[in-house]
Coordinates of C-alpha atoms in Angstrom, one line a residue:
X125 CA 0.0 0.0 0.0
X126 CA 1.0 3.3 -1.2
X127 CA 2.6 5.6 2.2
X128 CA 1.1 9.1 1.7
X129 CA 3.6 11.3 2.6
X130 CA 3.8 14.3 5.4
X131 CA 3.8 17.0 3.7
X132 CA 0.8 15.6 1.8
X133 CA -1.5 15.8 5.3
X134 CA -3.3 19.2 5.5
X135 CA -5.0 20.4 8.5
X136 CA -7.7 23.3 7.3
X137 CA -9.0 25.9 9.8
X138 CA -12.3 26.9 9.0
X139 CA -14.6 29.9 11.5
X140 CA -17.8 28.3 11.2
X141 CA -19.7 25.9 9.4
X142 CA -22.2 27.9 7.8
X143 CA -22.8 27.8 4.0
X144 CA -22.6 31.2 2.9
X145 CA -19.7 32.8 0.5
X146 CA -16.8 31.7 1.9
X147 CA -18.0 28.8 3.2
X148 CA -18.8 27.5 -0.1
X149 CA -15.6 28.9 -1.6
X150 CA -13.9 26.2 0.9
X151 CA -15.8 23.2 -0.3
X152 CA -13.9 24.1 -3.5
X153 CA -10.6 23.8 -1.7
X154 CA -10.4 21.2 0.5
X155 CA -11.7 19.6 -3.0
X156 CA -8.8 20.5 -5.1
X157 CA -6.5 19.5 -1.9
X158 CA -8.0 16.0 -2.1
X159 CA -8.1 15.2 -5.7
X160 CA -4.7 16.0 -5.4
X161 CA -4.1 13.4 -3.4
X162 CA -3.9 15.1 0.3
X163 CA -5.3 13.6 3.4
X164 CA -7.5 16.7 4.5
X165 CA -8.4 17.5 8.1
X166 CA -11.2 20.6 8.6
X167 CA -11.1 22.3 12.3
X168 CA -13.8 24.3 13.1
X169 CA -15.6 25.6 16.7
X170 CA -18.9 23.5 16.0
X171 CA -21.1 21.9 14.1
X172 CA -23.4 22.8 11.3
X173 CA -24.6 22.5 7.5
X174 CA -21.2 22.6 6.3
X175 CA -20.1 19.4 8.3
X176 CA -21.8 17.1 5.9
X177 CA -20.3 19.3 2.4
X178 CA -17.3 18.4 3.5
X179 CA -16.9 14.9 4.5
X180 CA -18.5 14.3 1.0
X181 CA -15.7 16.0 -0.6
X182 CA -13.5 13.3 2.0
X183 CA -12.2 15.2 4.7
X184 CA -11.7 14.8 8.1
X185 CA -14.1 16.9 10.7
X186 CA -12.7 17.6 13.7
X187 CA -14.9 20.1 16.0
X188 CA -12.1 22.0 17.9
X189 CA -13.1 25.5 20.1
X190 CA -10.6 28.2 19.4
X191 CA -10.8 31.8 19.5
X192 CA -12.6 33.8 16.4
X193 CA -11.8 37.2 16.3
X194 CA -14.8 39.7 15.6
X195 CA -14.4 43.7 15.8
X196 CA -16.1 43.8 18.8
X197 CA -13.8 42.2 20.5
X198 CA -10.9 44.0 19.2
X199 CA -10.4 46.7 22.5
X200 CA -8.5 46.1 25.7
X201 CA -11.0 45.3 27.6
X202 CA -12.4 42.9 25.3
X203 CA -9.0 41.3 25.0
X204 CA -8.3 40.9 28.4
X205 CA -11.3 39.1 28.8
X206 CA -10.3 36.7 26.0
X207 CA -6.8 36.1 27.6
X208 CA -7.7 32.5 29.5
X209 CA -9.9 31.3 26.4
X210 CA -7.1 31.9 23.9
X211 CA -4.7 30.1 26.5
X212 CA -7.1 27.0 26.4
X213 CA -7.4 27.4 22.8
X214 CA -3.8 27.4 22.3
X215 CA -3.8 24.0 24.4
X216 CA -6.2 22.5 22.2
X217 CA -4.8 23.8 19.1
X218 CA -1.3 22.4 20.0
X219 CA -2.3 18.8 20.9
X220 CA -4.1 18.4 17.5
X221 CA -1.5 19.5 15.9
X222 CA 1.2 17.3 17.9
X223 CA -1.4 14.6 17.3
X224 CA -2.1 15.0 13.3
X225 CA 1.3 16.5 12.5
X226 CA 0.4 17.7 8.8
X227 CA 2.7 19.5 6.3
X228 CA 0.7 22.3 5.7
X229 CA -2.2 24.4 7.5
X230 CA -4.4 26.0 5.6
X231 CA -6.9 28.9 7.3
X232 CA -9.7 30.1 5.5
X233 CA -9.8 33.8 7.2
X234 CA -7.8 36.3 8.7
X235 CA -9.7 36.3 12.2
X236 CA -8.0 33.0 13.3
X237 CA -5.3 33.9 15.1
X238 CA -4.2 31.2 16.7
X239 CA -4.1 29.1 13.9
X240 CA -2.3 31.6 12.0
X241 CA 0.4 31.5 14.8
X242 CA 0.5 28.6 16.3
X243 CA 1.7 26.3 13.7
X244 CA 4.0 28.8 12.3
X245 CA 5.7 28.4 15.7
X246 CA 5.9 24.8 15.6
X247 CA 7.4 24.7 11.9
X248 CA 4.7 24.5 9.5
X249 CA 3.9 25.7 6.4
X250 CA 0.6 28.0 6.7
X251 CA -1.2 29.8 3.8
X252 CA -3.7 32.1 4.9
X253 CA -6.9 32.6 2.6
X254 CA -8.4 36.4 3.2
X255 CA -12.0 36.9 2.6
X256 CA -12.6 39.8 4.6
X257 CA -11.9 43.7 3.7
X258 CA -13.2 46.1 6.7
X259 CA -12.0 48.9 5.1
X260 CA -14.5 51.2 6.8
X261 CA -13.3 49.6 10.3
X262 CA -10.8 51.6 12.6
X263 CA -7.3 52.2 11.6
X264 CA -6.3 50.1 14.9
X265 CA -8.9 47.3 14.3
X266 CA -7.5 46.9 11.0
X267 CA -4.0 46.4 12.4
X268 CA -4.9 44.0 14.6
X269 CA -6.9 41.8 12.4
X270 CA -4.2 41.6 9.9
X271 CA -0.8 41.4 12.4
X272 CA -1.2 37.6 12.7
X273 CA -0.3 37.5 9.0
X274 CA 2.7 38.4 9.6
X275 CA 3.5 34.9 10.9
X276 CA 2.3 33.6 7.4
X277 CA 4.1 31.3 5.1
X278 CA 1.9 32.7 2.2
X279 CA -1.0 35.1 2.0
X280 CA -3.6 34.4 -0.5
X281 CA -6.9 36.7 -1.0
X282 CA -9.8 36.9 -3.2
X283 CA -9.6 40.5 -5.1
X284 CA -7.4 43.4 -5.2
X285 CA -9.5 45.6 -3.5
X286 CA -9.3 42.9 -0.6
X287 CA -5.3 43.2 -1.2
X288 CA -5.9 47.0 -1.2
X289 CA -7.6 47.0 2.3
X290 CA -5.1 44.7 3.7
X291 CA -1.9 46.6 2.6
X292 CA -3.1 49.7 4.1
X293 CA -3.4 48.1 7.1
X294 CA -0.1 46.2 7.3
X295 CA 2.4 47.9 4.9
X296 CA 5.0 44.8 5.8
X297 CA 2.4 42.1 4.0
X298 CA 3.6 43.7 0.5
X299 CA 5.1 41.2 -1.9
X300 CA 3.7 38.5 -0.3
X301 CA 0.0 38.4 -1.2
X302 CA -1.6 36.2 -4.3
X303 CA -5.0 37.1 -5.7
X304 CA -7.1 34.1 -6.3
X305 CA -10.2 34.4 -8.1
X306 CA -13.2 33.0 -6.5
X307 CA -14.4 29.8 -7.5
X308 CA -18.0 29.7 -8.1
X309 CA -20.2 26.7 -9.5
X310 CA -22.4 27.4 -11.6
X311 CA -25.7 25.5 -13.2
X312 CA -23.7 24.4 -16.2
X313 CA -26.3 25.4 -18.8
X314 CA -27.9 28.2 -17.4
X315 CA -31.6 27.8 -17.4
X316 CA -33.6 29.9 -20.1
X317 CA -34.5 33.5 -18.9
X318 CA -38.5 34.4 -19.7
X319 CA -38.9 36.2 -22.9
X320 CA -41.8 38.6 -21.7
X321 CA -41.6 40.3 -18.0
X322 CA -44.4 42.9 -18.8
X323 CA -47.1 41.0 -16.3
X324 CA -44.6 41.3 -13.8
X325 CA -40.9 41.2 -13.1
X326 CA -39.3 38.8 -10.8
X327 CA -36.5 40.0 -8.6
X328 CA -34.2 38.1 -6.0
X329 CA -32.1 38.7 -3.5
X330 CA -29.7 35.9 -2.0
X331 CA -27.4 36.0 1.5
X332 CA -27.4 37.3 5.0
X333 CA -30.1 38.8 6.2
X334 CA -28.0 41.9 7.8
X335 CA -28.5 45.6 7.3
X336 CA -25.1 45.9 6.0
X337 CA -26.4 43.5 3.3
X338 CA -29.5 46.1 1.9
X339 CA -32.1 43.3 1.9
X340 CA -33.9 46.1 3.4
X341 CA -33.5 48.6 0.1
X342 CA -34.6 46.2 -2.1
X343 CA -37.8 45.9 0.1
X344 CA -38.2 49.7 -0.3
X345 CA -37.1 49.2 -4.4
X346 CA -40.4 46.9 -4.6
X347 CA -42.5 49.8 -2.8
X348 CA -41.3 52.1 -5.2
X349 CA -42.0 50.3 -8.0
X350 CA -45.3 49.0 -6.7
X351 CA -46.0 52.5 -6.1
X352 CA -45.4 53.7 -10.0
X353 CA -47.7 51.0 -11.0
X354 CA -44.9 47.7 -11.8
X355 CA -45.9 44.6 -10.9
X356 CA -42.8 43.2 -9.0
X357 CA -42.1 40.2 -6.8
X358 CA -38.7 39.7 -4.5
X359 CA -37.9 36.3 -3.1
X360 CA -35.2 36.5 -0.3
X361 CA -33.2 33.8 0.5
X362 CA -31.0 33.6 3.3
X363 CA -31.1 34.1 7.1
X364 CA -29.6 36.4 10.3
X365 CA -26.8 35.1 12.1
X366 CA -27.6 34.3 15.8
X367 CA -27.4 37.3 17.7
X368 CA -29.4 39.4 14.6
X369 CA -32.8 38.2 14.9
X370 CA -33.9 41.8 15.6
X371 CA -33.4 42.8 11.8
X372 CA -35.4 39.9 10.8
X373 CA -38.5 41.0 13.0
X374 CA -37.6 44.9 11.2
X375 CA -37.7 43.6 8.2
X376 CA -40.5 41.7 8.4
X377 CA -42.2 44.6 10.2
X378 CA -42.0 47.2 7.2
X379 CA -43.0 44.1 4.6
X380 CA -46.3 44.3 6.5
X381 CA -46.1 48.1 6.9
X382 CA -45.8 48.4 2.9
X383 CA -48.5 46.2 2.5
X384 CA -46.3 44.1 0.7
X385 CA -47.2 40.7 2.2
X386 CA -48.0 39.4 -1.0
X387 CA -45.3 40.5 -3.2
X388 CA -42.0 40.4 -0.5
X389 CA -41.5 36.6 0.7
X390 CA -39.0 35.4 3.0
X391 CA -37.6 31.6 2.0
X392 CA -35.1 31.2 4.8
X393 CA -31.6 29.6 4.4
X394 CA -31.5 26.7 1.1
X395 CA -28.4 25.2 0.6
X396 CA -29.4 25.0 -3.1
X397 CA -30.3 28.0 -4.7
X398 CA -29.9 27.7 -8.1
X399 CA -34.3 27.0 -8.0
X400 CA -34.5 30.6 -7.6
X401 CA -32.1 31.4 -9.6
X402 CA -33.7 29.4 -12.4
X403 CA -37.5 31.1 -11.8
X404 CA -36.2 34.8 -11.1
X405 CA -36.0 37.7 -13.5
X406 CA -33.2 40.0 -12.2
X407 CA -30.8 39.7 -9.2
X408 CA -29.9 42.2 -6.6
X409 CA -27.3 42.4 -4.4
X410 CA -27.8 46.0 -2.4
X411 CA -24.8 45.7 0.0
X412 CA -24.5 48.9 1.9
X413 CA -21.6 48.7 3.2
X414 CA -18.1 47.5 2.2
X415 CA -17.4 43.6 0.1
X416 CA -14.7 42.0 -0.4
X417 CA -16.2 40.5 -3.5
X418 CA -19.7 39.1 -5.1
X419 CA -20.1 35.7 -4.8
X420 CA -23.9 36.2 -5.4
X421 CA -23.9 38.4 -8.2
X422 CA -21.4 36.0 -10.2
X423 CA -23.7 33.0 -9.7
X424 CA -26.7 35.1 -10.9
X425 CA -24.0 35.8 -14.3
X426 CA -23.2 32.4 -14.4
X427 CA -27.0 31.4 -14.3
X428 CA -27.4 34.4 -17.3
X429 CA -30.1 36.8 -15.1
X430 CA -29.2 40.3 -15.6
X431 CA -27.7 41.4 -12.0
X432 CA -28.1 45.1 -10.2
X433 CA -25.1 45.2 -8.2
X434 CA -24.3 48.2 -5.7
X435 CA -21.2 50.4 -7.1
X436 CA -18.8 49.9 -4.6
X437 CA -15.7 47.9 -2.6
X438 CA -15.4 44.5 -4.2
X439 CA -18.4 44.5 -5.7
X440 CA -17.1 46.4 -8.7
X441 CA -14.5 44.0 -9.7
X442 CA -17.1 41.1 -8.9
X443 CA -19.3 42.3 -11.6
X444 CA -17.1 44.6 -13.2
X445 CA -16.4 44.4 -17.2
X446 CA -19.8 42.1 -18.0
X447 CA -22.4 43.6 -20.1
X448 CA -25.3 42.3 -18.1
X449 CA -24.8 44.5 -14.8
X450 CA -26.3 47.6 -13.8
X451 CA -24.8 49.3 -11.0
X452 CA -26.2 51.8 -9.0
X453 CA -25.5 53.7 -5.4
X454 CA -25.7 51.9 -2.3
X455 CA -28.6 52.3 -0.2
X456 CA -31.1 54.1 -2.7
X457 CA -34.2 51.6 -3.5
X458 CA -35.1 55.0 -6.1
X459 CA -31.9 53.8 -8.1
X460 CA -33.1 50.1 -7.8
X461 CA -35.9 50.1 -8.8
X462 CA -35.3 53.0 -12.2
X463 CA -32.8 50.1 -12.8
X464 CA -35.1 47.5 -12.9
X465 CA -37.3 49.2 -14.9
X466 CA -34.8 50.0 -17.5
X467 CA -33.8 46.5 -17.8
X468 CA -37.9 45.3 -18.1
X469 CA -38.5 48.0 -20.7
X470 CA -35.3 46.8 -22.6
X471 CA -35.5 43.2 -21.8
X472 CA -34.6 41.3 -25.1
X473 CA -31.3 43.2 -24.9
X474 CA -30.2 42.4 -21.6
X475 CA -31.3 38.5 -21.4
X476 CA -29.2 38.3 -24.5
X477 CA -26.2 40.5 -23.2
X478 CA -26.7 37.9 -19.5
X479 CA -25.9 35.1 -21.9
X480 CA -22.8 35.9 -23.3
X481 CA -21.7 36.8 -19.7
X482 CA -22.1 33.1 -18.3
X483 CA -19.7 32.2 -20.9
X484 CA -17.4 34.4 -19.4
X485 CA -18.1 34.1 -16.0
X486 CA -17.1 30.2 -16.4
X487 CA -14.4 30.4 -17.7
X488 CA -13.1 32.9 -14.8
X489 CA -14.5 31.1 -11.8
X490 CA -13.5 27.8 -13.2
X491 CA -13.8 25.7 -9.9
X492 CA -11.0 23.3 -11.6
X493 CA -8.5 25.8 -12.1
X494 CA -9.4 27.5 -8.8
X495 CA -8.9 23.9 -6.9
X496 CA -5.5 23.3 -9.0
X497 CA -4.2 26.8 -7.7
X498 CA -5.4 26.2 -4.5
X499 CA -3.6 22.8 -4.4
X500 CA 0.2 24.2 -5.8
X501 CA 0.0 26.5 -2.7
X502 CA 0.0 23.9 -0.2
X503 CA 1.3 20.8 -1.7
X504 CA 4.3 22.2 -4.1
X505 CA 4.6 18.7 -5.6
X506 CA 1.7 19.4 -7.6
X507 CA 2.8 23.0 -9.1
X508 CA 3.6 21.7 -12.3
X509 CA 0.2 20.4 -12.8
X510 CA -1.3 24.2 -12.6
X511 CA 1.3 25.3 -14.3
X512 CA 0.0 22.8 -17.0
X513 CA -3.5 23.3 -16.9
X514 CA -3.9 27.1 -17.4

């Protein structure tokens, strides 16, 4: 029986096990890690949806607390408060890593410390994967966030405005970082868009439900247009995170304010949601506030719906450079919904413009090439097989 070598045993550090954007990025991963013949170990704090992703893709779970570094806990006090969990972390941390002894770590965020450190310390390899850019954070919470880094063997990140962020935040990181485009699945032929939206146009909305997000413009985007006389329905898929329930109750508060009841409907968190995808019109993604990139918007290209994006952070070079997008300000449902009216009144043109940009979109977030790259960085045995393959 063929002896798997050391440096071929990975050990993955993963926040959460949600299956949002990142999340999902990560199934593609620890997938190109094992077709490339590594023996893949995923620690996380505790269980959920994303357990069972990933011991289909065949890796090894193992539910390990640690310390997960939000910005509210990024001030003295708060830190001093975290002092004896991180000590026990740093326990825990060490004896699975005594115990598993891999080559490489891999750490799918920047607000891991610990297991940015920590196995630096004991000699191994660790490639950090940033998927965060709090650019509108403090100057000093930015430092902190990104100082563990420089423990990093390697630094990779998911757009240059992400890169952008990170640099002015640690100066020293320069040099070192490797943009990775996002690997996105898409439907493989994307389902056929309606050829008539004049009875009444079908929006969508997909991700947390969070203000920072703007699911809350998009309600006010259907009010508008309700109120001009456009028939329009919005589907919203996704959920709070615990401790947000209160923008849920909002939300649905001013949906029943609006009278909107039957137009606005909430589906909840669906690991699948290429269903919507497949019945909606156009896609919104309203973010208010600062992304590191567009994981949404790119699977409503690569399903060819026309996509209304907000015009800013990583959003731009998400959806940046297709003919299908329309961007417009953040937080202005006015904007939204002129924008969905021009693309009903000119609809022909921009279902046809949506499917030349799911062409492209495949070919860019090519999960294949995405796993290959994502392989070479951890397991340099297998560099020549990206360097192949492009």
């Amino acid at each position: 029986m063929k002896r798997r070598l050391p440096e071929r045993r990975v050990l993955v550090a993963h926040p959460s096990a949600d299956l949002y954007g990142s999340d999902r990025v990560l199934l593609e991963s620890v997938q190109g890690l094992v077709s490339a013949g590594a023996r893949v170990s995923v620690t996380m704090p505790a269980p959920g949806p994303l357990v069972a992703e990933l011991e289909a893709r065949g890796a090894q779970i193992i539910m390990c607390k640690t310390v997960v570094l939000r910005k509210s806990l990024l001030s003295p006090r708060a830190l001093l408060r975290l002092l004896p969990a991180a000590i026990a972390a740093s326990v825990r941390s060490g004896s699975l890593l005594l115990k598993l002894r891999p080559g490489s770590v891999y750490v799918n965020t920047l607000t891991l410390p610990l297991w940015t450190v920590l196995p630096r310390l004991m000699g191994c390899k660790v490639v950090v994967h940033v998927h965060e850019a709090e650019q509108s954070a403090r100057p000093l919470v930015k430092r902190a966030l990104a100082a563990p880094l420089l423990f990093a063997s390697a630094i990779l990140i998911n757009s240059r405005f992400s890169e952008a962020v990170l640099l002015a935040a640690q100066p020293r990181l320069n040099g070192r970082i490797t943009v990775v485009d996002n690997a996105v699945p898409g439907p493989g032929e994307p389902p056929p868009s309606r050829s008539d939206v004049s009875d009444c146009v079908r929006l969508l909305y997909v991700g947390r439900l969070a203000h920072r997000k703007g699911v809350d413009v998009a309600v006010a985007a259907v009010e508008v247009l309700s109120a001009r006389g456009v028939q329009a329905q919005l589907d919203i898929v996704g959920a709070v995170y615990p401790g947000n329930e209160a923008y849920e109750a909002e939300l649905r508060g001013s949906i029943q304010a609006a009278g909107l009841q039957d137009q606005v409907h909430l589906h909840g968190f669906h690991r699948d949601v290429r269903p919507f995808l497949a019945r909606t019109d156009i896609a919104l993604v309203p973010s208010r506030l600062d992304e590191p990139f567009g994981n949404t918007a790119v699977e409503a290209l690569l399903s060819g719906r026309p996509v209304i994006v907000s015009d800013t952070s990583g959003l731009r070079e998400a959806a940046g450079g297709y003919e299908g997008v329309h961007f417009v300000p953040p937080s202005d449902p006015k904007a939204l919904a002129d924008a969905a009216e021009k693309i009903r009144a000119n609809w022909c043109q921009w279902i046809a413009r949506s499917a030349a940009d799911a062409v492209v979109a495949a070919a860019k977030h090519s999960p294949e090439l995405y796993q290959r790259r994502i392989a070479a960085h951890l397991l340099p045995a297998v560099q020549h097989l990206v360097e192949e393959k492009r």
